mmCIF file of C-alpha atoms in Angstrom:
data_model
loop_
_atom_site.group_PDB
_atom_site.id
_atom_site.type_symbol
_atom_site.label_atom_id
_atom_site.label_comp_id
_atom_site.label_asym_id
_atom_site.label_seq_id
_atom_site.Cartn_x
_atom_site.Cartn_y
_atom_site.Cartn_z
ATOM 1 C CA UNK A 1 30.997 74.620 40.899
ATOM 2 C CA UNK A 2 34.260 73.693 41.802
ATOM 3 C CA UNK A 3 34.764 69.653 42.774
ATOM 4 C CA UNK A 4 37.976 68.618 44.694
ATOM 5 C CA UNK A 5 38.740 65.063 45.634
ATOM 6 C CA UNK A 6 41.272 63.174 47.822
ATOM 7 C CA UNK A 7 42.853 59.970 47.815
ATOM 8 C CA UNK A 8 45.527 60.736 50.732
ATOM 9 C CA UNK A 9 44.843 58.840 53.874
ATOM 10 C CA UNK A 10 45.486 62.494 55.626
ATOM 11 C CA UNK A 11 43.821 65.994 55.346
ATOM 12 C CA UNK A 12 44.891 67.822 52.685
ATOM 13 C CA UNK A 13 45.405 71.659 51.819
ATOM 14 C CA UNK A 14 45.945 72.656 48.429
ATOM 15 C CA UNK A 15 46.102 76.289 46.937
ATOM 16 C CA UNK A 16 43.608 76.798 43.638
ATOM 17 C CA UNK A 17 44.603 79.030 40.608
ATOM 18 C CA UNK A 18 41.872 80.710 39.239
ATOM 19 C CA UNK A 19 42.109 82.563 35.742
ATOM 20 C CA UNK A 20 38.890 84.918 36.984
ATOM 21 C CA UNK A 21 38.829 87.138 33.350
ATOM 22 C CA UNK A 22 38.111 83.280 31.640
ATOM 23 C CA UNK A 23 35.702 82.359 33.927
ATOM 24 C CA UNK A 24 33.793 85.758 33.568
ATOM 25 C CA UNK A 25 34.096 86.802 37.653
ATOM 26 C CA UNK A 26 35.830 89.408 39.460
ATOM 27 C CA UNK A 27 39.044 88.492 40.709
ATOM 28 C CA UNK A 28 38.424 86.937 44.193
ATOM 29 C CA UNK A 29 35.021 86.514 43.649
ATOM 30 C CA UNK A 30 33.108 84.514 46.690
ATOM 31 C CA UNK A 31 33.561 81.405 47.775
ATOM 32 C CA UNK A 32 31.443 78.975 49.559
ATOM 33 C CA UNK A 33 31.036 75.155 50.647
ATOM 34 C CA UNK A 34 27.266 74.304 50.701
ATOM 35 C CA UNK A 35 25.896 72.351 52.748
ATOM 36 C CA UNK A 36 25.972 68.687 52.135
ATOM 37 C CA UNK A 37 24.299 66.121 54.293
ATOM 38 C CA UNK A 38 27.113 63.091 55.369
ATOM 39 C CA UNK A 39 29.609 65.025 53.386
ATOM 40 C CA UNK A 40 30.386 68.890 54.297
ATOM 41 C CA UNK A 41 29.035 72.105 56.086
ATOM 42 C CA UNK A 42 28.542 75.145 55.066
ATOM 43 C CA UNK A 43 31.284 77.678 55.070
ATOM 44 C CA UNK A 44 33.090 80.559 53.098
ATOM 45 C CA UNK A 45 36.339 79.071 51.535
ATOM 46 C CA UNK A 46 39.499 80.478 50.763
ATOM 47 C CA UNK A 47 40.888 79.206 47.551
ATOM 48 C CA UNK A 48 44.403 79.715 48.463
ATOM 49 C CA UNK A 49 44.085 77.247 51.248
ATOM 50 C CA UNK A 50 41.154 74.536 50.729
ATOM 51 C CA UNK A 51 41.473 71.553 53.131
ATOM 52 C CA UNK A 52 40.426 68.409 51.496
ATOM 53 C CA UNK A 53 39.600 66.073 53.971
ATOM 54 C CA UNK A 54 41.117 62.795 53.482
ATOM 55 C CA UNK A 55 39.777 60.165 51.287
ATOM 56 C CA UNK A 56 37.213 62.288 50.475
ATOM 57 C CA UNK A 57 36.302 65.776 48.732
ATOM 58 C CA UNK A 58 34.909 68.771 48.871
ATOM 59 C CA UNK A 59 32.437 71.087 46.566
ATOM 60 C CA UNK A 60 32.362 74.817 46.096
ATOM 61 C CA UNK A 61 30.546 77.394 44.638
ATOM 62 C CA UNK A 62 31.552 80.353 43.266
ATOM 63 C CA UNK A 63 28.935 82.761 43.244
ATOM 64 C CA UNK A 64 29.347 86.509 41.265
ATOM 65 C CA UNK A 65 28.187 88.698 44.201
ATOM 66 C CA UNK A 66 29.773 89.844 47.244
#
């Protein structure tokens, strides 16, 4: 689980380095935003490009399968 957060008063897009090999997961391994009543949908992410929304965050899971 991956937890971003935001203090800008705008939307936000920020790129994520991921050292995979420490983590134990294949290099570009999936990415997902779950579901989250009042806070986010569902949706495969990108993690050279996650958009934060502003004042707010976002959550994602990185799962090991395709």
């Amino acid at each position: 689980l991956i937890a971003l957060a935001s203090w800008s008063g705008r939307d936000e897009t920020v790129a994520l380095e991921v050292d995979w090999e420490a983590l134990g997961l294949a290099a570009g391994s999936p990415a997902i935003t779950p579901a989250v009543a009042g806070l986010q949908e569902a949706h495969r992410v990108d993690l050279s490009a996650v958009r934060v929304p502003a004042d707010q965050g976002v959550w994602i899971v990185v799962s090991t399968g395709p």
